[in-house]
C-alpha cells in the first residue's frame, strides 16, 4: 500500500477525488494491493492511471 501511495501522491495530492481513491478501503487500492507488487514493472513512468 505504501509503495502505491508514494507512487501516486506526488501527482494527485491536490485532487480530493484522487486522494479518496487512494484511501485503503477504496476498490482501486483493494485491486492493486491484494498481492505482491512488482516494483520493477510498476514504476512512476509505467503506472496504471487512477480512475477519476
Short mmCIF file of N, CA and C in Angstrom, two decimals:
data_model
loop_
_atom_site.label_atom_id
_atom_site.label_comp_id
_atom_site.label_asym_id
_atom_site.label_seq_id
_atom_site.Cartn_x
_atom_site.Cartn_y
_atom_site.Cartn_z
N UNK A 1 0.83 -1.20 0.00
CA UNK A 1 0.00 0.00 0.00
C UNK A 1 0.87 1.25 0.00
N UNK A 2 1.90 1.26 0.80
CA UNK A 2 2.76 2.44 0.89
C UNK A 2 3.44 2.73 -0.45
N UNK A 3 3.88 1.70 -1.15
CA UNK A 3 4.51 1.90 -2.46
C UNK A 3 3.53 2.57 -3.43
N UNK A 4 2.30 2.07 -3.50
CA UNK A 4 1.29 2.65 -4.39
C UNK A 4 0.98 4.08 -3.98
N UNK A 5 0.84 4.31 -2.69
CA UNK A 5 0.55 5.65 -2.20
C UNK A 5 1.66 6.63 -2.58
N UNK A 6 2.90 6.25 -2.38
CA UNK A 6 4.02 7.12 -2.74
C UNK A 6 4.16 7.28 -4.25
N UNK A 7 3.70 6.32 -5.00
CA UNK A 7 3.76 6.39 -6.45
C UNK A 7 2.78 7.42 -7.01
N UNK A 8 1.60 7.53 -6.40
CA UNK A 8 0.54 8.40 -6.93
C UNK A 8 0.42 9.75 -6.24
N UNK A 9 0.77 9.87 -4.99
CA UNK A 9 0.52 11.11 -4.25
C UNK A 9 1.22 12.33 -4.83
N UNK A 10 2.46 12.26 -5.29
CA UNK A 10 3.08 13.49 -5.83
C UNK A 10 2.29 14.12 -6.98
N UNK A 11 1.64 13.31 -7.79
CA UNK A 11 0.88 13.84 -8.93
C UNK A 11 -0.53 14.28 -8.57
N UNK A 12 -1.09 13.73 -7.49
CA UNK A 12 -2.51 13.92 -7.20
C UNK A 12 -2.79 14.45 -5.80
N UNK A 13 -1.82 15.01 -5.12
CA UNK A 13 -2.04 15.43 -3.73
C UNK A 13 -3.04 16.57 -3.58
N UNK A 14 -3.26 17.37 -4.60
CA UNK A 14 -4.20 18.48 -4.52
C UNK A 14 -5.57 18.15 -5.10
N UNK A 15 -5.79 16.92 -5.47
CA UNK A 15 -7.05 16.50 -6.06
C UNK A 15 -7.82 15.64 -5.06
N UNK A 16 -8.89 16.17 -4.46
CA UNK A 16 -9.64 15.41 -3.44
C UNK A 16 -10.20 14.08 -3.95
N UNK A 17 -10.61 14.03 -5.21
CA UNK A 17 -11.14 12.78 -5.76
C UNK A 17 -10.04 11.71 -5.84
N UNK A 18 -8.84 12.11 -6.21
CA UNK A 18 -7.73 11.16 -6.29
C UNK A 18 -7.32 10.69 -4.91
N UNK A 19 -7.31 11.60 -3.95
CA UNK A 19 -6.96 11.22 -2.58
C UNK A 19 -7.98 10.21 -2.05
N UNK A 20 -9.24 10.40 -2.38
CA UNK A 20 -10.27 9.46 -1.95
C UNK A 20 -10.05 8.08 -2.57
N UNK A 21 -9.62 8.04 -3.81
CA UNK A 21 -9.33 6.76 -4.48
C UNK A 21 -8.15 6.06 -3.82
N UNK A 22 -7.23 6.82 -3.23
CA UNK A 22 -6.04 6.24 -2.63
C UNK A 22 -6.23 5.85 -1.16
N UNK A 23 -7.44 5.98 -0.64
CA UNK A 23 -7.70 5.54 0.73
C UNK A 23 -7.66 4.01 0.78
N UNK A 24 -7.25 3.44 1.92
CA UNK A 24 -7.04 1.99 1.99
C UNK A 24 -8.27 1.14 1.65
N UNK A 25 -9.47 1.65 1.84
CA UNK A 25 -10.68 0.86 1.61
C UNK A 25 -11.27 1.06 0.22
N UNK A 26 -10.63 1.84 -0.64
CA UNK A 26 -11.17 2.06 -1.98
C UNK A 26 -10.98 0.80 -2.85
N UNK A 27 -11.83 0.66 -3.85
CA UNK A 27 -11.75 -0.51 -4.73
C UNK A 27 -10.46 -0.51 -5.54
N UNK A 28 -9.96 0.68 -5.93
CA UNK A 28 -8.70 0.76 -6.67
C UNK A 28 -7.55 0.19 -5.84
N UNK A 29 -7.47 0.58 -4.59
CA UNK A 29 -6.40 0.09 -3.71
C UNK A 29 -6.57 -1.40 -3.43
N UNK A 30 -7.78 -1.83 -3.19
CA UNK A 30 -8.01 -3.26 -2.95
C UNK A 30 -7.59 -4.09 -4.16
N UNK A 31 -7.85 -3.58 -5.35
CA UNK A 31 -7.48 -4.30 -6.57
C UNK A 31 -5.97 -4.34 -6.78
N UNK A 32 -5.28 -3.23 -6.50
CA UNK A 32 -3.85 -3.14 -6.80
C UNK A 32 -2.94 -3.53 -5.64
N UNK A 33 -3.49 -3.74 -4.46
CA UNK A 33 -2.65 -4.05 -3.30
C UNK A 33 -3.01 -5.38 -2.64
N UNK A 34 -3.71 -6.26 -3.32
CA UNK A 34 -4.10 -7.52 -2.70
C UNK A 34 -2.99 -8.56 -2.73
N UNK A 35 -2.02 -8.40 -3.57
CA UNK A 35 -0.92 -9.36 -3.66
C UNK A 35 0.41 -8.63 -3.66
N UNK A 36 1.41 -9.29 -4.15
CA UNK A 36 2.72 -8.67 -4.25
C UNK A 36 2.73 -7.67 -5.40
N UNK A 37 3.42 -6.56 -5.20
CA UNK A 37 3.52 -5.53 -6.22
C UNK A 37 4.88 -5.68 -6.91
N UNK A 38 4.86 -5.81 -8.21
CA UNK A 38 6.10 -5.93 -8.98
C UNK A 38 6.70 -4.54 -9.16
N UNK A 39 7.63 -4.17 -8.30
CA UNK A 39 8.19 -2.81 -8.32
C UNK A 39 9.09 -2.58 -9.53
N UNK A 40 9.48 -3.63 -10.22
CA UNK A 40 10.27 -3.46 -11.43
C UNK A 40 9.38 -3.12 -12.63
N UNK A 41 8.12 -3.54 -12.59
CA UNK A 41 7.18 -3.28 -13.68
C UNK A 41 6.37 -2.01 -13.43
N UNK A 42 5.88 -1.84 -12.21
CA UNK A 42 5.06 -0.67 -11.87
C UNK A 42 5.99 0.42 -11.35
N UNK A 43 6.32 1.33 -12.23
CA UNK A 43 7.23 2.43 -11.91
C UNK A 43 6.51 3.76 -12.14
N UNK A 44 7.08 4.87 -11.72
CA UNK A 44 6.43 6.17 -11.98
C UNK A 44 6.15 6.41 -13.46
N UNK A 45 6.98 5.89 -14.34
CA UNK A 45 6.79 6.08 -15.77
C UNK A 45 5.74 5.13 -16.35
N UNK A 46 5.53 4.00 -15.69
CA UNK A 46 4.66 2.95 -16.22
C UNK A 46 3.67 2.49 -15.16
N UNK A 47 2.81 3.38 -14.70
CA UNK A 47 1.84 3.02 -13.66
C UNK A 47 0.43 3.11 -14.22
N UNK A 48 -0.49 2.30 -13.69
CA UNK A 48 -1.88 2.39 -14.13
C UNK A 48 -2.47 3.76 -13.78
N UNK A 49 -3.35 4.26 -14.62
CA UNK A 49 -3.99 5.55 -14.37
C UNK A 49 -5.05 5.41 -13.29
N UNK A 50 -5.21 6.45 -12.49
CA UNK A 50 -6.27 6.46 -11.50
C UNK A 50 -7.61 6.62 -12.21
N UNK A 51 -8.62 5.88 -11.77
CA UNK A 51 -9.95 6.00 -12.40
C UNK A 51 -10.69 7.23 -11.89
N UNK A 52 -10.37 8.38 -12.42
CA UNK A 52 -11.00 9.63 -11.97
C UNK A 52 -12.25 9.94 -12.75
#
